[in-house]
Amino acid sequence: MSKLRPQKEYEKTWAFRFFRWLSGSKDPYVGEVEMKPQRETIVPESTILERMNESQMIRDKVYDIEHNKGLSFFHKVYVASAILFCVVLVGLLLYTVSYLPKTGSADRPVNNEVSERYIESGLQETGAVNIVSGMILTYRAFDTFGETNVLFIATCCVMILLMVDDAVLKKQEAQNDRRFEPKNDTILQGTAFVLCPIIFIFGIYVVLNGHLSPGGGFSGGAILGAGLILYVSAYGFKRTQKFFNEQIYKVAKITALCMYGIIGSYFYITGANGIENHIPLGTPGHILSSGIILPINVCVGLEVACTMYAFYALFRRGGL
């Protein structure tokens, strides 16, 4: 069993000096090398002016295009090369375009069996009057699911980078929740009071009507997100959180993505194995029709609206 040494005796040992050097607590030069404190160098004003004058003379001499032959030659070659490159590039593009098939010709690459299937059998197979919605949410539903996941991952990344602790948010709210906007802007609040209900109703209409006319989850969700941003800009987060807080945001966003995945997986599995799909297509033209398109539009709309609002809220104050 080792014996405990006194501190003064231990400080004389090699181990003490080694570990002190290893931890950096002792400067190896102090007391070992003759050192003098550095003095601030004072440059006379005349020297500074002389150096500035010399620097300006050098710049004038180097960049003097009229008298510097080398620089003048380089400038001419540079301009000529840039013009020649642009002319050659435009020529190549025009030459390539000249070999493209004419508009409406039967041998165009877009006129194939895929687009023909969308146009001729889309209404019968998807039940959607809007061919675009029928295409991206049934035939290419897997691609659209990937795009929805991109929105979800983007929001998670922004949260990781910008979201602050709840204690900091409460402190900010105690000081002034609306320090970045006027506290009582009558014009903004009056405009929001009139426009927000219209924006929300129109956004819901675009989402629910996406399989019948131009629109759908992406465009309708963007409208709903814009309405939320206008409302929170006018009335502040405290009032917005009465009907849309962080808990509701998480439930809506995660539920929408999971529901899309469940509905889409059922559709992929049945289609890939030739199994009959039991989701009814309904009557084309009716609001309750188009099979999986209507619920997927709702899921995508919620996802887009939550993403837009989250980006604004996180960049504005670091929380929802």
mmCIF file with all atom_site columns, C-alpha atoms in Angstrom, residues 53-232:
data_model
loop_
_atom_site.group_PDB
_atom_site.id
_atom_site.type_symbol
_atom_site.label_atom_id
_atom_site.label_alt_id
_atom_site.label_comp_id
_atom_site.label_asym_id
_atom_site.label_entity_id
_atom_site.label_seq_id
_atom_site.pdbx_PDB_ins_code
_atom_site.Cartn_x
_atom_site.Cartn_y
_atom_site.Cartn_z
_atom_site.occupancy
_atom_site.B_iso_or_equiv
_atom_site.pdbx_formal_charge
_atom_site.auth_seq_id
_atom_site.auth_comp_id
_atom_site.auth_asym_id
_atom_site.auth_atom_id
_atom_site.pdbx_PDB_model_num
ATOM 1   C CA . ASN A 1 53  ? 1.130   56.025 -51.865 1.00 0.00 ? 53  ASN A CA 1
ATOM 2   C CA . GLU A 1 54  ? 3.398   53.184 -52.976 1.00 0.00 ? 54  GLU A CA 1
ATOM 3   C CA . SER A 1 55  ? 0.483   50.735 -52.947 1.00 0.00 ? 55  SER A CA 1
ATOM 4   C CA . GLN A 1 56  ? -1.632  53.079 -55.044 1.00 0.00 ? 56  GLN A CA 1
ATOM 5   C CA . MET A 1 57  ? 1.249   53.611 -57.494 1.00 0.00 ? 57  MET A CA 1
ATOM 6   C CA . ILE A 1 58  ? 1.660   49.865 -57.876 1.00 0.00 ? 58  ILE A CA 1
ATOM 7   C CA . ARG A 1 59  ? -2.064  49.374 -58.476 1.00 0.00 ? 59  ARG A CA 1
ATOM 8   C CA . ASP A 1 60  ? -2.133  52.191 -61.014 1.00 0.00 ? 60  ASP A CA 1
ATOM 9   C CA . LYS A 1 61  ? 0.826   50.712 -62.826 1.00 0.00 ? 61  LYS A CA 1
ATOM 10  C CA . VAL A 1 62  ? -0.409  47.106 -62.793 1.00 0.00 ? 62  VAL A CA 1
ATOM 11  C CA . TYR A 1 63  ? -4.033  47.839 -63.733 1.00 0.00 ? 63  TYR A CA 1
ATOM 12  C CA . ASP A 1 64  ? -3.300  50.622 -66.210 1.00 0.00 ? 64  ASP A CA 1
ATOM 13  C CA . ILE A 1 65  ? -4.821  49.110 -69.353 1.00 0.00 ? 65  ILE A CA 1
ATOM 14  C CA . GLU A 1 66  ? -3.703  51.967 -71.573 1.00 0.00 ? 66  GLU A CA 1
ATOM 15  C CA . HIS A 1 67  ? 0.025   51.560 -70.810 1.00 0.00 ? 67  HIS A CA 1
ATOM 16  C CA . ASN A 1 68  ? 0.253   47.973 -69.506 1.00 0.00 ? 68  ASN A CA 1
ATOM 17  C CA . LYS A 1 69  ? 0.470   45.967 -72.729 1.00 0.00 ? 69  LYS A CA 1
ATOM 18  C CA . GLY A 1 70  ? 0.208   42.589 -71.040 1.00 0.00 ? 70  GLY A CA 1
ATOM 19  C CA . LEU A 1 71  ? -2.956  43.508 -69.171 1.00 0.00 ? 71  LEU A CA 1
ATOM 20  C CA . SER A 1 72  ? -4.432  45.150 -72.239 1.00 0.00 ? 72  SER A CA 1
ATOM 21  C CA . PHE A 1 73  ? -3.783  42.001 -74.298 1.00 0.00 ? 73  PHE A CA 1
ATOM 22  C CA . PHE A 1 74  ? -5.305  39.770 -71.598 1.00 0.00 ? 74  PHE A CA 1
ATOM 23  C CA . HIS A 1 75  ? -8.397  41.998 -71.398 1.00 0.00 ? 75  HIS A CA 1
ATOM 24  C CA . LYS A 1 76  ? -8.934  41.782 -75.167 1.00 0.00 ? 76  LYS A CA 1
ATOM 25  C CA . VAL A 1 77  ? -8.440  38.005 -75.203 1.00 0.00 ? 77  VAL A CA 1
ATOM 26  C CA . TYR A 1 78  ? -10.836 37.621 -72.248 1.00 0.00 ? 78  TYR A CA 1
ATOM 27  C CA . VAL A 1 79  ? -13.601 39.629 -73.925 1.00 0.00 ? 79  VAL A CA 1
ATOM 28  C CA . ALA A 1 80  ? -13.132 37.829 -77.245 1.00 0.00 ? 80  ALA A CA 1
ATOM 29  C CA . SER A 1 81  ? -13.150 34.398 -75.537 1.00 0.00 ? 81  SER A CA 1
ATOM 30  C CA . ALA A 1 82  ? -16.315 35.214 -73.609 1.00 0.00 ? 82  ALA A CA 1
ATOM 31  C CA . ILE A 1 83  ? -18.122 36.337 -76.764 1.00 0.00 ? 83  ILE A CA 1
ATOM 32  C CA . LEU A 1 84  ? -16.914 33.295 -78.692 1.00 0.00 ? 84  LEU A CA 1
ATOM 33  C CA . PHE A 1 85  ? -18.009 30.931 -75.904 1.00 0.00 ? 85  PHE A CA 1
ATOM 34  C CA . CYS A 1 86  ? -21.500 32.451 -75.799 1.00 0.00 ? 86  CYS A CA 1
ATOM 35  C CA . VAL A 1 87  ? -21.856 32.272 -79.590 1.00 0.00 ? 87  VAL A CA 1
ATOM 36  C CA . VAL A 1 88  ? -20.719 28.621 -79.682 1.00 0.00 ? 88  VAL A CA 1
ATOM 37  C CA . LEU A 1 89  ? -23.017 27.678 -76.799 1.00 0.00 ? 89  LEU A CA 1
ATOM 38  C CA . VAL A 1 90  ? -26.043 29.331 -78.433 1.00 0.00 ? 90  VAL A CA 1
ATOM 39  C CA . GLY A 1 91  ? -25.171 27.623 -81.710 1.00 0.00 ? 91  GLY A CA 1
ATOM 40  C CA . LEU A 1 92  ? -24.947 24.188 -80.084 1.00 0.00 ? 92  LEU A CA 1
ATOM 41  C CA . LEU A 1 93  ? -28.267 24.704 -78.337 1.00 0.00 ? 93  LEU A CA 1
ATOM 42  C CA . LEU A 1 94  ? -29.992 25.803 -81.544 1.00 0.00 ? 94  LEU A CA 1
ATOM 43  C CA . TYR A 1 95  ? -28.432 22.903 -83.452 1.00 0.00 ? 95  TYR A CA 1
ATOM 44  C CA . THR A 1 96  ? -29.713 20.456 -80.801 1.00 0.00 ? 96  THR A CA 1
ATOM 45  C CA . VAL A 1 97  ? -33.191 21.986 -80.760 1.00 0.00 ? 97  VAL A CA 1
ATOM 46  C CA . SER A 1 98  ? -33.412 21.699 -84.551 1.00 0.00 ? 98  SER A CA 1
ATOM 47  C CA . TYR A 1 99  ? -33.335 17.900 -84.206 1.00 0.00 ? 99  TYR A CA 1
ATOM 48  C CA . LEU A 1 100 ? -36.230 17.774 -81.742 1.00 0.00 ? 100 LEU A CA 1
ATOM 49  C CA . PRO A 1 101 ? -39.544 16.460 -83.132 1.00 0.00 ? 101 PRO A CA 1
ATOM 50  C CA . LYS A 1 102 ? -42.174 19.039 -84.008 1.00 0.00 ? 102 LYS A CA 1
ATOM 51  C CA . THR A 1 103 ? -44.918 19.930 -81.571 1.00 0.00 ? 103 THR A CA 1
ATOM 52  C CA . GLY A 1 104 ? -47.772 17.434 -81.782 1.00 0.00 ? 104 GLY A CA 1
ATOM 53  C CA . SER A 1 105 ? -45.860 14.899 -83.879 1.00 0.00 ? 105 SER A CA 1
ATOM 54  C CA . ALA A 1 106 ? -46.543 11.254 -83.099 1.00 0.00 ? 106 ALA A CA 1
ATOM 55  C CA . ASP A 1 107 ? -42.855 10.361 -82.655 1.00 0.00 ? 107 ASP A CA 1
ATOM 56  C CA . ARG A 1 108 ? -42.308 12.743 -79.738 1.00 0.00 ? 108 ARG A CA 1
ATOM 57  C CA . PRO A 1 109 ? -40.939 10.980 -76.629 1.00 0.00 ? 109 PRO A CA 1
ATOM 58  C CA . VAL A 1 110 ? -43.850 12.236 -74.524 1.00 0.00 ? 110 VAL A CA 1
ATOM 59  C CA . ASN A 1 111 ? -46.351 10.562 -76.831 1.00 0.00 ? 111 ASN A CA 1
ATOM 60  C CA . ASN A 1 112 ? -45.836 7.044  -75.525 1.00 0.00 ? 112 ASN A CA 1
ATOM 61  C CA . GLU A 1 113 ? -47.949 4.333  -73.968 1.00 0.00 ? 113 GLU A CA 1
ATOM 62  C CA . VAL A 1 114 ? -47.558 5.813  -70.477 1.00 0.00 ? 114 VAL A CA 1
ATOM 63  C CA . SER A 1 115 ? -49.139 9.188  -71.220 1.00 0.00 ? 115 SER A CA 1
ATOM 64  C CA . GLU A 1 116 ? -51.688 7.443  -73.427 1.00 0.00 ? 116 GLU A CA 1
ATOM 65  C CA . ARG A 1 117 ? -52.654 5.238  -70.471 1.00 0.00 ? 117 ARG A CA 1
ATOM 66  C CA . TYR A 1 118 ? -53.026 8.300  -68.206 1.00 0.00 ? 118 TYR A CA 1
ATOM 67  C CA . ILE A 1 119 ? -55.302 10.088 -70.646 1.00 0.00 ? 119 ILE A CA 1
ATOM 68  C CA . GLU A 1 120 ? -57.430 7.195  -71.902 1.00 0.00 ? 120 GLU A CA 1
ATOM 69  C CA . SER A 1 121 ? -57.778 5.069  -68.752 1.00 0.00 ? 121 SER A CA 1
ATOM 70  C CA . GLY A 1 122 ? -57.095 7.589  -65.976 1.00 0.00 ? 122 GLY A CA 1
ATOM 71  C CA . LEU A 1 123 ? -60.708 8.433  -65.194 1.00 0.00 ? 123 LEU A CA 1
ATOM 72  C CA . GLN A 1 124 ? -61.774 4.779  -65.197 1.00 0.00 ? 124 GLN A CA 1
ATOM 73  C CA . GLU A 1 125 ? -58.863 3.534  -63.039 1.00 0.00 ? 125 GLU A CA 1
ATOM 74  C CA . THR A 1 126 ? -58.521 6.440  -60.572 1.00 0.00 ? 126 THR A CA 1
ATOM 75  C CA . GLY A 1 127 ? -62.008 7.946  -60.498 1.00 0.00 ? 127 GLY A CA 1
ATOM 76  C CA . ALA A 1 128 ? -60.472 11.458 -60.589 1.00 0.00 ? 128 ALA A CA 1
ATOM 77  C CA . VAL A 1 129 ? -61.684 14.049 -63.069 1.00 0.00 ? 129 VAL A CA 1
ATOM 78  C CA . ASN A 1 130 ? -58.387 15.918 -62.625 1.00 0.00 ? 130 ASN A CA 1
ATOM 79  C CA . ILE A 1 131 ? -55.917 13.820 -64.626 1.00 0.00 ? 131 ILE A CA 1
ATOM 80  C CA . VAL A 1 132 ? -52.892 15.393 -62.933 1.00 0.00 ? 132 VAL A CA 1
ATOM 81  C CA . SER A 1 133 ? -54.094 14.489 -59.434 1.00 0.00 ? 133 SER A CA 1
ATOM 82  C CA . GLY A 1 134 ? -54.990 11.007 -60.598 1.00 0.00 ? 134 GLY A CA 1
ATOM 83  C CA . MET A 1 135 ? -51.501 10.566 -62.026 1.00 0.00 ? 135 MET A CA 1
ATOM 84  C CA . ILE A 1 136 ? -49.372 11.875 -59.125 1.00 0.00 ? 136 ILE A CA 1
ATOM 85  C CA . LEU A 1 137 ? -51.485 10.324 -56.348 1.00 0.00 ? 137 LEU A CA 1
ATOM 86  C CA . THR A 1 138 ? -52.128 6.862  -57.810 1.00 0.00 ? 138 THR A CA 1
ATOM 87  C CA . TYR A 1 139 ? -49.785 5.916  -60.667 1.00 0.00 ? 139 TYR A CA 1
ATOM 88  C CA . ARG A 1 140 ? -46.916 7.915  -59.109 1.00 0.00 ? 140 ARG A CA 1
ATOM 89  C CA . ALA A 1 141 ? -48.081 7.942  -55.496 1.00 0.00 ? 141 ALA A CA 1
ATOM 90  C CA . PHE A 1 142 ? -44.766 6.519  -54.323 1.00 0.00 ? 142 PHE A CA 1
ATOM 91  C CA . ASP A 1 143 ? -42.904 9.544  -55.758 1.00 0.00 ? 143 ASP A CA 1
ATOM 92  C CA . THR A 1 144 ? -45.324 11.924 -54.079 1.00 0.00 ? 144 THR A CA 1
ATOM 93  C CA . PHE A 1 145 ? -44.868 10.070 -50.789 1.00 0.00 ? 145 PHE A CA 1
ATOM 94  C CA . GLY A 1 146 ? -41.127 10.664 -51.127 1.00 0.00 ? 146 GLY A CA 1
ATOM 95  C CA . GLU A 1 147 ? -41.721 14.388 -51.662 1.00 0.00 ? 147 GLU A CA 1
ATOM 96  C CA . THR A 1 148 ? -43.898 14.478 -48.538 1.00 0.00 ? 148 THR A CA 1
ATOM 97  C CA . ASN A 1 149 ? -41.115 12.802 -46.573 1.00 0.00 ? 149 ASN A CA 1
ATOM 98  C CA . VAL A 1 150 ? -38.725 15.478 -47.816 1.00 0.00 ? 150 VAL A CA 1
ATOM 99  C CA . LEU A 1 151 ? -40.963 18.140 -46.259 1.00 0.00 ? 151 LEU A CA 1
ATOM 100 C CA . PHE A 1 152 ? -41.059 16.215 -42.986 1.00 0.00 ? 152 PHE A CA 1
ATOM 101 C CA . ILE A 1 153 ? -37.272 15.770 -42.880 1.00 0.00 ? 153 ILE A CA 1
ATOM 102 C CA . ALA A 1 154 ? -36.684 19.416 -43.805 1.00 0.00 ? 154 ALA A CA 1
ATOM 103 C CA . THR A 1 155 ? -38.838 20.548 -40.886 1.00 0.00 ? 155 THR A CA 1
ATOM 104 C CA . CYS A 1 156 ? -36.992 18.222 -38.511 1.00 0.00 ? 156 CYS A CA 1
ATOM 105 C CA . CYS A 1 157 ? -33.643 19.619 -39.651 1.00 0.00 ? 157 CYS A CA 1
ATOM 106 C CA . VAL A 1 158 ? -34.775 23.219 -39.193 1.00 0.00 ? 158 VAL A CA 1
ATOM 107 C CA . MET A 1 159 ? -36.078 22.323 -35.717 1.00 0.00 ? 159 MET A CA 1
ATOM 108 C CA . ILE A 1 160 ? -32.728 20.815 -34.767 1.00 0.00 ? 160 ILE A CA 1
ATOM 109 C CA . LEU A 1 161 ? -30.874 23.920 -35.926 1.00 0.00 ? 161 LEU A CA 1
ATOM 110 C CA . LEU A 1 162 ? -33.195 26.705 -34.764 1.00 0.00 ? 162 LEU A CA 1
ATOM 111 C CA . MET A 1 163 ? -35.496 25.449 -32.004 1.00 0.00 ? 163 MET A CA 1
ATOM 112 C CA . VAL A 1 164 ? -34.721 26.920 -28.564 1.00 0.00 ? 164 VAL A CA 1
ATOM 113 C CA . ASP A 1 165 ? -35.592 25.684 -25.081 1.00 0.00 ? 165 ASP A CA 1
ATOM 114 C CA . ASP A 1 166 ? -39.041 26.264 -23.618 1.00 0.00 ? 166 ASP A CA 1
ATOM 115 C CA . ALA A 1 167 ? -37.500 28.312 -20.803 1.00 0.00 ? 167 ALA A CA 1
ATOM 116 C CA . VAL A 1 168 ? -35.994 30.744 -23.319 1.00 0.00 ? 168 VAL A CA 1
ATOM 117 C CA . LEU A 1 169 ? -39.311 31.003 -25.165 1.00 0.00 ? 169 LEU A CA 1
ATOM 118 C CA . LYS A 1 170 ? -41.193 31.754 -21.953 1.00 0.00 ? 170 LYS A CA 1
ATOM 119 C CA . LYS A 1 171 ? -38.647 34.424 -21.084 1.00 0.00 ? 171 LYS A CA 1
ATOM 120 C CA . GLN A 1 172 ? -39.058 36.003 -24.510 1.00 0.00 ? 172 GLN A CA 1
ATOM 121 C CA . GLU A 1 173 ? -42.841 35.955 -24.191 1.00 0.00 ? 173 GLU A CA 1
ATOM 122 C CA . ALA A 1 174 ? -42.622 37.545 -20.748 1.00 0.00 ? 174 ALA A CA 1
ATOM 123 C CA . GLN A 1 175 ? -40.558 40.388 -22.207 1.00 0.00 ? 175 GLN A CA 1
ATOM 124 C CA . ASN A 1 176 ? -42.528 40.960 -25.383 1.00 0.00 ? 176 ASN A CA 1
ATOM 125 C CA . ASP A 1 177 ? -44.031 38.228 -27.545 1.00 0.00 ? 177 ASP A CA 1
ATOM 126 C CA . ARG A 1 178 ? -44.356 40.515 -30.551 1.00 0.00 ? 178 ARG A CA 1
ATOM 127 C CA . ARG A 1 179 ? -41.138 42.451 -30.439 1.00 0.00 ? 179 ARG A CA 1
ATOM 128 C CA . PHE A 1 180 ? -40.499 41.935 -34.151 1.00 0.00 ? 180 PHE A CA 1
ATOM 129 C CA . GLU A 1 181 ? -43.830 43.381 -35.312 1.00 0.00 ? 181 GLU A CA 1
ATOM 130 C CA . PRO A 1 182 ? -45.958 46.335 -34.156 1.00 0.00 ? 182 PRO A CA 1
ATOM 131 C CA . LYS A 1 183 ? -47.873 45.339 -31.047 1.00 0.00 ? 183 LYS A CA 1
ATOM 132 C CA . ASN A 1 184 ? -51.190 46.823 -32.131 1.00 0.00 ? 184 ASN A CA 1
ATOM 133 C CA . ASP A 1 185 ? -51.159 47.316 -35.887 1.00 0.00 ? 185 ASP A CA 1
ATOM 134 C CA . THR A 1 186 ? -54.782 48.154 -36.639 1.00 0.00 ? 186 THR A CA 1
ATOM 135 C CA . ILE A 1 187 ? -54.396 47.873 -40.416 1.00 0.00 ? 187 ILE A CA 1
ATOM 136 C CA . LEU A 1 188 ? -52.679 44.470 -40.250 1.00 0.00 ? 188 LEU A CA 1
ATOM 137 C CA . GLN A 1 189 ? -55.161 43.078 -37.736 1.00 0.00 ? 189 GLN A CA 1
ATOM 138 C CA . GLY A 1 190 ? -58.132 44.409 -39.673 1.00 0.00 ? 190 GLY A CA 1
ATOM 139 C CA . THR A 1 191 ? -56.816 42.895 -42.893 1.00 0.00 ? 191 THR A CA 1
ATOM 140 C CA . ALA A 1 192 ? -56.190 39.555 -41.184 1.00 0.00 ? 192 ALA A CA 1
ATOM 141 C CA . PHE A 1 193 ? -59.643 39.638 -39.590 1.00 0.00 ? 193 PHE A CA 1
ATOM 142 C CA . VAL A 1 194 ? -61.221 39.865 -43.063 1.00 0.00 ? 194 VAL A CA 1
ATOM 143 C CA . LEU A 1 195 ? -58.824 37.720 -45.119 1.00 0.00 ? 195 LEU A CA 1
ATOM 144 C CA . CYS A 1 196 ? -57.890 34.843 -42.784 1.00 0.00 ? 196 CYS A CA 1
ATOM 145 C CA . PRO A 1 197 ? -61.336 33.151 -42.804 1.00 0.00 ? 197 PRO A CA 1
ATOM 146 C CA . ILE A 1 198 ? -61.485 33.503 -46.588 1.00 0.00 ? 198 ILE A CA 1
ATOM 147 C CA . ILE A 1 199 ? -57.973 32.076 -46.974 1.00 0.00 ? 199 ILE A CA 1
ATOM 148 C CA . PHE A 1 200 ? -58.706 29.105 -44.700 1.00 0.00 ? 200 PHE A CA 1
ATOM 149 C CA . ILE A 1 201 ? -61.988 28.291 -46.448 1.00 0.00 ? 201 ILE A CA 1
ATOM 150 C CA . PHE A 1 202 ? -60.405 28.607 -49.880 1.00 0.00 ? 202 PHE A CA 1
ATOM 151 C CA . GLY A 1 203 ? -57.450 26.426 -48.818 1.00 0.00 ? 203 GLY A CA 1
ATOM 152 C CA . ILE A 1 204 ? -59.798 23.703 -47.546 1.00 0.00 ? 204 ILE A CA 1
ATOM 153 C CA . TYR A 1 205 ? -61.775 23.952 -50.790 1.00 0.00 ? 205 TYR A CA 1
ATOM 154 C CA . VAL A 1 206 ? -58.629 23.537 -52.907 1.00 0.00 ? 206 VAL A CA 1
ATOM 155 C CA . VAL A 1 207 ? -57.530 20.496 -50.877 1.00 0.00 ? 207 VAL A CA 1
ATOM 156 C CA . LEU A 1 208 ? -60.917 18.754 -50.962 1.00 0.00 ? 208 LEU A CA 1
ATOM 157 C CA . ASN A 1 209 ? -61.562 19.660 -54.588 1.00 0.00 ? 209 ASN A CA 1
ATOM 158 C CA . GLY A 1 210 ? -58.153 18.554 -55.901 1.00 0.00 ? 210 GLY A CA 1
ATOM 159 C CA . HIS A 1 211 ? -59.485 15.435 -57.621 1.00 0.00 ? 211 HIS A CA 1
ATOM 160 C CA . LEU A 1 212 ? -62.214 17.407 -59.438 1.00 0.00 ? 212 LEU A CA 1
ATOM 161 C CA . SER A 1 213 ? -60.389 20.548 -60.601 1.00 0.00 ? 213 SER A CA 1
ATOM 162 C CA . PRO A 1 214 ? -56.896 22.116 -60.528 1.00 0.00 ? 214 PRO A CA 1
ATOM 163 C CA . GLY A 1 215 ? -55.603 22.072 -56.984 1.00 0.00 ? 215 GLY A CA 1
ATOM 164 C CA . GLY A 1 216 ? -54.842 19.415 -54.406 1.00 0.00 ? 216 GLY A CA 1
ATOM 165 C CA . GLY A 1 217 ? -52.811 18.926 -51.274 1.00 0.00 ? 217 GLY A CA 1
ATOM 166 C CA . PHE A 1 218 ? -49.707 20.877 -52.223 1.00 0.00 ? 218 PHE A CA 1
ATOM 167 C CA . SER A 1 219 ? -51.427 24.037 -53.447 1.00 0.00 ? 219 SER A CA 1
ATOM 168 C CA . GLY A 1 220 ? -54.183 23.903 -50.818 1.00 0.00 ? 220 GLY A CA 1
ATOM 169 C CA . GLY A 1 221 ? -51.664 23.286 -48.039 1.00 0.00 ? 221 GLY A CA 1
ATOM 170 C CA . ALA A 1 222 ? -49.631 26.290 -49.200 1.00 0.00 ? 222 ALA A CA 1
ATOM 171 C CA . ILE A 1 223 ? -52.771 28.456 -48.974 1.00 0.00 ? 223 ILE A CA 1
ATOM 172 C CA . LEU A 1 224 ? -53.539 27.207 -45.464 1.00 0.00 ? 224 LEU A CA 1
ATOM 173 C CA . GLY A 1 225 ? -49.934 27.803 -44.401 1.00 0.00 ? 225 GLY A CA 1
ATOM 174 C CA . ALA A 1 226 ? -50.083 31.360 -45.759 1.00 0.00 ? 226 ALA A CA 1
ATOM 175 C CA . GLY A 1 227 ? -53.276 31.958 -43.775 1.00 0.00 ? 227 GLY A CA 1
ATOM 176 C CA . LEU A 1 228 ? -51.614 30.762 -40.559 1.00 0.00 ? 228 LEU A CA 1
ATOM 177 C CA . ILE A 1 229 ? -48.597 32.994 -41.181 1.00 0.00 ? 229 ILE A CA 1
ATOM 178 C CA . LEU A 1 230 ? -50.844 36.022 -41.777 1.00 0.00 ? 230 LEU A CA 1
ATOM 179 C CA . TYR A 1 231 ? -52.815 35.316 -38.601 1.00 0.00 ? 231 TYR A CA 1
ATOM 180 C CA . VAL A 1 232 ? -49.754 34.916 -36.375 1.00 0.00 ? 232 VAL A CA 1
#
